[in-house]
Coordinates of C-alpha atoms in Angstrom, one line a residue:
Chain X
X199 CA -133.6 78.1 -63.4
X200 CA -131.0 79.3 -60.9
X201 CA -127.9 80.7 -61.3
X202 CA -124.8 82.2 -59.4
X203 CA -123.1 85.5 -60.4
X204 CA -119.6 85.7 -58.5
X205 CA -118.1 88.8 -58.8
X206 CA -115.9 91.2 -56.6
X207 CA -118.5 93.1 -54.3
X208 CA -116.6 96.3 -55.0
X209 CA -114.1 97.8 -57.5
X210 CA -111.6 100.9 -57.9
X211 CA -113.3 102.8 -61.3
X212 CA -111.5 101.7 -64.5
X213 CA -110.7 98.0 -62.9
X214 CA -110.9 95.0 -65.5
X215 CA -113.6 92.8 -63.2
X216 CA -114.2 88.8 -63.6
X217 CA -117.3 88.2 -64.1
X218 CA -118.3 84.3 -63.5
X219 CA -122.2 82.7 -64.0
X220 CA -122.9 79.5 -63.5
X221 CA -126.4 78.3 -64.8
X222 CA -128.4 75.1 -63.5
X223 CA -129.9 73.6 -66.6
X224 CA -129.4 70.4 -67.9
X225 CA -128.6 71.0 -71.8
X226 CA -130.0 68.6 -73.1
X227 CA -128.1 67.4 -76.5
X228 CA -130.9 66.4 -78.0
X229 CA -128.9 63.1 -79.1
X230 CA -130.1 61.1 -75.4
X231 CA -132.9 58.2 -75.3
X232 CA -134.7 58.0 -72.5
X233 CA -135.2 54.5 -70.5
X234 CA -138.1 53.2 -73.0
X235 CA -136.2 54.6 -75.8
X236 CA -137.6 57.4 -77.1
X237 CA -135.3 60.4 -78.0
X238 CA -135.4 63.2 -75.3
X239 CA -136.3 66.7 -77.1
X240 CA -133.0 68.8 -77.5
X241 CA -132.9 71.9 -74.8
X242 CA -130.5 74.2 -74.5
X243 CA -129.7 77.8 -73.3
X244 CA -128.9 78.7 -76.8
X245 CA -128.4 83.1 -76.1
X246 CA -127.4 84.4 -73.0
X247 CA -126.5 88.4 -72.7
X248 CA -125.1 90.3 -69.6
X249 CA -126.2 94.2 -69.3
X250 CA -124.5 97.0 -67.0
X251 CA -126.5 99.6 -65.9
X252 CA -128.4 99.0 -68.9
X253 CA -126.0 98.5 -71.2
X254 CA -125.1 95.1 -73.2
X255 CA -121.1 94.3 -72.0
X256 CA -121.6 90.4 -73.6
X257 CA -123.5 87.8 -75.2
X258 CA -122.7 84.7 -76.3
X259 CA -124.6 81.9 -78.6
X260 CA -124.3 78.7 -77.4
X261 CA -125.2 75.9 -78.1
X262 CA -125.4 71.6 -77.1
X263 CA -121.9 71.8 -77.3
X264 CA -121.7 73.9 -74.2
X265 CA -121.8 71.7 -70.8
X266 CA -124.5 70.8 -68.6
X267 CA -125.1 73.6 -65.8
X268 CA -123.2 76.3 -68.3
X269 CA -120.1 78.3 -67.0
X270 CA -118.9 81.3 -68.7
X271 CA -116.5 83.5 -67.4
X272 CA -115.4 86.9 -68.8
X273 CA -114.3 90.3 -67.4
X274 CA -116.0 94.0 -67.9
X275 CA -114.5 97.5 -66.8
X276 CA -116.0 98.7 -63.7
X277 CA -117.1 102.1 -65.1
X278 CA -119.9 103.1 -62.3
X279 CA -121.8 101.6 -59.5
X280 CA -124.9 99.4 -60.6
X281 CA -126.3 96.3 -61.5
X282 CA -125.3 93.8 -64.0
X283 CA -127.9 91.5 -65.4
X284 CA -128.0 88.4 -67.0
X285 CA -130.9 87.1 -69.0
X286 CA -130.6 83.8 -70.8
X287 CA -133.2 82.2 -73.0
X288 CA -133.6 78.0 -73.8
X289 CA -135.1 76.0 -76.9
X290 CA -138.2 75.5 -74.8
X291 CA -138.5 79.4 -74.3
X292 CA -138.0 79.2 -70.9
X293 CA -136.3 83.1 -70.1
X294 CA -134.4 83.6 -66.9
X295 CA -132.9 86.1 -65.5
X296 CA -129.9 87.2 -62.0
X297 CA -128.4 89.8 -60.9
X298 CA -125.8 91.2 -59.0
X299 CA -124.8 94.8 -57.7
X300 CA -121.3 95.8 -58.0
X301 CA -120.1 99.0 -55.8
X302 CA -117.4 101.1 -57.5
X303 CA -115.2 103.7 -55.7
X304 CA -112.4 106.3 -57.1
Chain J
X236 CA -92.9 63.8 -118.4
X237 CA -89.6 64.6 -118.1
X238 CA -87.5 64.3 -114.7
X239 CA -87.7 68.2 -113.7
X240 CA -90.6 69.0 -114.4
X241 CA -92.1 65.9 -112.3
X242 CA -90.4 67.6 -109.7
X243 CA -91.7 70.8 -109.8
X244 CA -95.0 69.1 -110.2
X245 CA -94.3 67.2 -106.4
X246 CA -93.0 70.2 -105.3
X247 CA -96.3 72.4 -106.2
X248 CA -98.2 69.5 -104.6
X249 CA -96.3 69.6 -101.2
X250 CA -96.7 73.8 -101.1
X251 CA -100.6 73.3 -100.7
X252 CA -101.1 71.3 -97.4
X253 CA -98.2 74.0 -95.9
X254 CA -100.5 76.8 -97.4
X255 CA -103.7 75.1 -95.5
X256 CA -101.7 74.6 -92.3
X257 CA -100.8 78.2 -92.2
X258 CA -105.0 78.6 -92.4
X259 CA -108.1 77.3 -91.2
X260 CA -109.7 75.7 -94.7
X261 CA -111.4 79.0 -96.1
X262 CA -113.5 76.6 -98.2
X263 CA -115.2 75.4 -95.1
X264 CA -118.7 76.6 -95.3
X265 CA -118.9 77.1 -91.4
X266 CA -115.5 79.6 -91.4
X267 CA -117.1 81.2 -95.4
X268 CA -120.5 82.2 -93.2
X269 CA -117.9 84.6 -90.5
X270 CA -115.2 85.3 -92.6
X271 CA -117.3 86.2 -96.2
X272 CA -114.2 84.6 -97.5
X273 CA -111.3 87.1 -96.1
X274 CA -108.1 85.4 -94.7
X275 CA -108.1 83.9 -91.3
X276 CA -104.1 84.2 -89.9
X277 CA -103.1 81.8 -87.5
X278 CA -101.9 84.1 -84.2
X279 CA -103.3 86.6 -82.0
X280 CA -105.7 84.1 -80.5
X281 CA -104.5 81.8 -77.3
X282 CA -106.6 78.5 -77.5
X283 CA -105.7 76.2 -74.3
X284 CA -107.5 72.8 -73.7
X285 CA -106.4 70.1 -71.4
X286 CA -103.7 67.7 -73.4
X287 CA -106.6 64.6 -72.4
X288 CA -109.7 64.2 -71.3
X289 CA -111.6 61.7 -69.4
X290 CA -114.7 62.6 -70.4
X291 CA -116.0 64.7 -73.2
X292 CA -119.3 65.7 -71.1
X293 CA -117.3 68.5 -69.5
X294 CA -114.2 69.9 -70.7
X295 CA -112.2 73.3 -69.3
X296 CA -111.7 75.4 -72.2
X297 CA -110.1 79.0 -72.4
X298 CA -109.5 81.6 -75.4
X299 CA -107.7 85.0 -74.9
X300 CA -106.8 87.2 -77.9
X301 CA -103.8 89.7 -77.6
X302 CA -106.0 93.4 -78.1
X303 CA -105.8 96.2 -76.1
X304 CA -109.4 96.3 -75.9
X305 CA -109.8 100.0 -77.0
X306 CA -112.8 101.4 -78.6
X307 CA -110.2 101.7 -81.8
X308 CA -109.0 98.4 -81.5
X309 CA -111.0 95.3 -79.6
X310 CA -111.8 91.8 -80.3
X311 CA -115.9 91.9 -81.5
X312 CA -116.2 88.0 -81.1
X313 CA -115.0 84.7 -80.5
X314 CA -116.2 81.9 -82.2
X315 CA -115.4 78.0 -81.6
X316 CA -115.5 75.2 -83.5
X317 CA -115.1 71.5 -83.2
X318 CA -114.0 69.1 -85.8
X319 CA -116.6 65.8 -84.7
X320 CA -119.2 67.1 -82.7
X321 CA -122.4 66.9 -84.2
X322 CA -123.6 70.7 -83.7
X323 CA -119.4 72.2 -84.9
X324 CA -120.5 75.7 -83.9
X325 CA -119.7 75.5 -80.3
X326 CA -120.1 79.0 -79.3
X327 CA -120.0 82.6 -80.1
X328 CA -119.0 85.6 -77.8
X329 CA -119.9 89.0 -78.6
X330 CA -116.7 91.4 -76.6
X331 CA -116.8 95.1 -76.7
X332 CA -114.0 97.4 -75.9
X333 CA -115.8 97.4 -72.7
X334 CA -114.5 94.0 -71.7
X335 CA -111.1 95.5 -70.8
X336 CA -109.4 92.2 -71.6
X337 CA -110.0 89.8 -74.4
X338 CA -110.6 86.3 -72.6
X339 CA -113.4 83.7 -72.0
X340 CA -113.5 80.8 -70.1
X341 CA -116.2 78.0 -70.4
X342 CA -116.8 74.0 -70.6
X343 CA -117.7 72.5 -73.5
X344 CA -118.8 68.7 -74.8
X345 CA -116.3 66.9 -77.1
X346 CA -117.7 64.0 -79.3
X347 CA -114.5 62.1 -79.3
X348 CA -110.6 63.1 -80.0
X349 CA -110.1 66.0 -82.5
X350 CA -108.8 69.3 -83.2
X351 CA -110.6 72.7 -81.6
X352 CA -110.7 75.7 -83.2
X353 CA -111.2 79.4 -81.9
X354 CA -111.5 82.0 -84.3
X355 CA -111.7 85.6 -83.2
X356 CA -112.7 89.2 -85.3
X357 CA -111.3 92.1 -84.7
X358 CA -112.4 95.8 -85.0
X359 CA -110.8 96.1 -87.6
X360 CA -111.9 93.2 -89.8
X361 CA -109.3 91.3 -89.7
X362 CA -109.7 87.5 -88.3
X363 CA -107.4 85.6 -86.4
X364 CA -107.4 82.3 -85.1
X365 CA -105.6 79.1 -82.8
X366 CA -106.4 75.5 -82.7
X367 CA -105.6 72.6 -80.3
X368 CA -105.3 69.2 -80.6
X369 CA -107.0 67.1 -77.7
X370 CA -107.8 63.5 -76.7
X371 CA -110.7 62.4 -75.3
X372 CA -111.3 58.8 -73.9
X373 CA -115.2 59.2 -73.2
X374 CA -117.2 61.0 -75.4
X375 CA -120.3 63.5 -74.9
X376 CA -123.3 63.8 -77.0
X377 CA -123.3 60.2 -78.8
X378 CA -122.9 57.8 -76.1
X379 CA -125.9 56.7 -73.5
X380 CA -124.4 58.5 -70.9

């Protein structure tokens, strides 16, 4: 599963960030047939949690009401430099995982 | 039954639809499971969904809540529900105070026109909440699409 993290490459200490993922997976309802008509199992990323530096900032439940290819977008305080980590898990148990280092100045 | 007291009758009638207008239905068991039956106020919380949408599969969708997002006083989560999807949990969001602002954006699927709701717990226990009204013309989930 991919995914794309956007946010700012660096950041004055104390700055409210944006954080923006976007997640390739189809979420699948669950409520589709498939051509000969059988219903396709239901899939989808149902917890997703973002860590700083080790430390959970957010997490959300979701569930198939959530799009296909799932976009959240939040914001964190930039409190030191370091990584922030996604993890997401689907109904099939399929983990996955980005992430993306964020310098902070001041 | 005499002519006043008929009146007052109507008139007790007619002050219960305002009273659930002012709230999201307590009695529904989906709000009873957050809430544990405390009020939920209409304000605070900024639901904002397109006015129409051409298709339910994919729909902008964005909540902010008025908190200074201190450790004393932060939003903890943000919870939406839909009226006629067939899962009416959308979402949860667990905030912190180290969010810095109090404000999500995602896409969600709508099964057809309704009313969305957004309700958001505070800190300090107390729960807030906004809903909008939008209009689909192709809906998600149901249809072979």
């Amino acid at each position: 599963m991919a995914a794309r993290i956007q946010i700012p490459r660096e950041a004055k200490r104390g700055d409210v960030i944006e954080v923006r993922i976007l997640i390739q997976h189809p979420m699948e309802t669950g409520y589709r047939h498939d051509d000969v008509g059988h219903l396709i199992k239901r899939n989808v990323i149902n917890a997703l949690s973002c860590r700083y530096d080790g430390v959970e900032v957010f997490r959300a439940d979701l569930s198939s009401g959530i799009s296909a290819n799932p976009y959240v977008q939040f914001y964190t305080v930039a409190e030191a430099s370091g990584d922030l980590e996604f993890t997401w898990i689907d109904d099939e148990g399929e983990r996955g995982s980005e992430r993306q280092a964020i310098v902070v100045r001041g | 039954m005499k002519r006043r007291d008929f009146l007052a009758g109507a008139a007790g009638a007619l002050a219960l639809p305002g009273a659930a207008l002012a709230q999201v239905d307590p009695r529904d068991p989906l709000v009873r499971a957050l809430t544990n039956g405390a009020p939920v106020r209409k304000g605070k919380v900024t639901l904002v969904l397109p006015q129409l949408a051409d298709n339910g599969n994919s729909v902008p969708i964005r909540i902010t809540v008025d908190s200074p997002m201190t450790p004393a006083d932060h939003v903890k989560s943000i919870h939406l529900y839909s009226e006629r999807n067939p899962v009416p949990n959308m979402a949860n969001f667990y905030l912190g105070p180290r969010a810095g602002k109090a404000e999500i954006n995602s896409r969600v699927r709508l099964a057809g026109s309704q009313r969305v709701t957004a309700v958001a717990k505070l800190s300090d226990g107390s729960f807030w909440y906004d809903a909008a009204p939008i209009v689909v013309t192709l809906s998600a989930c149901l249809d072979e699409s």
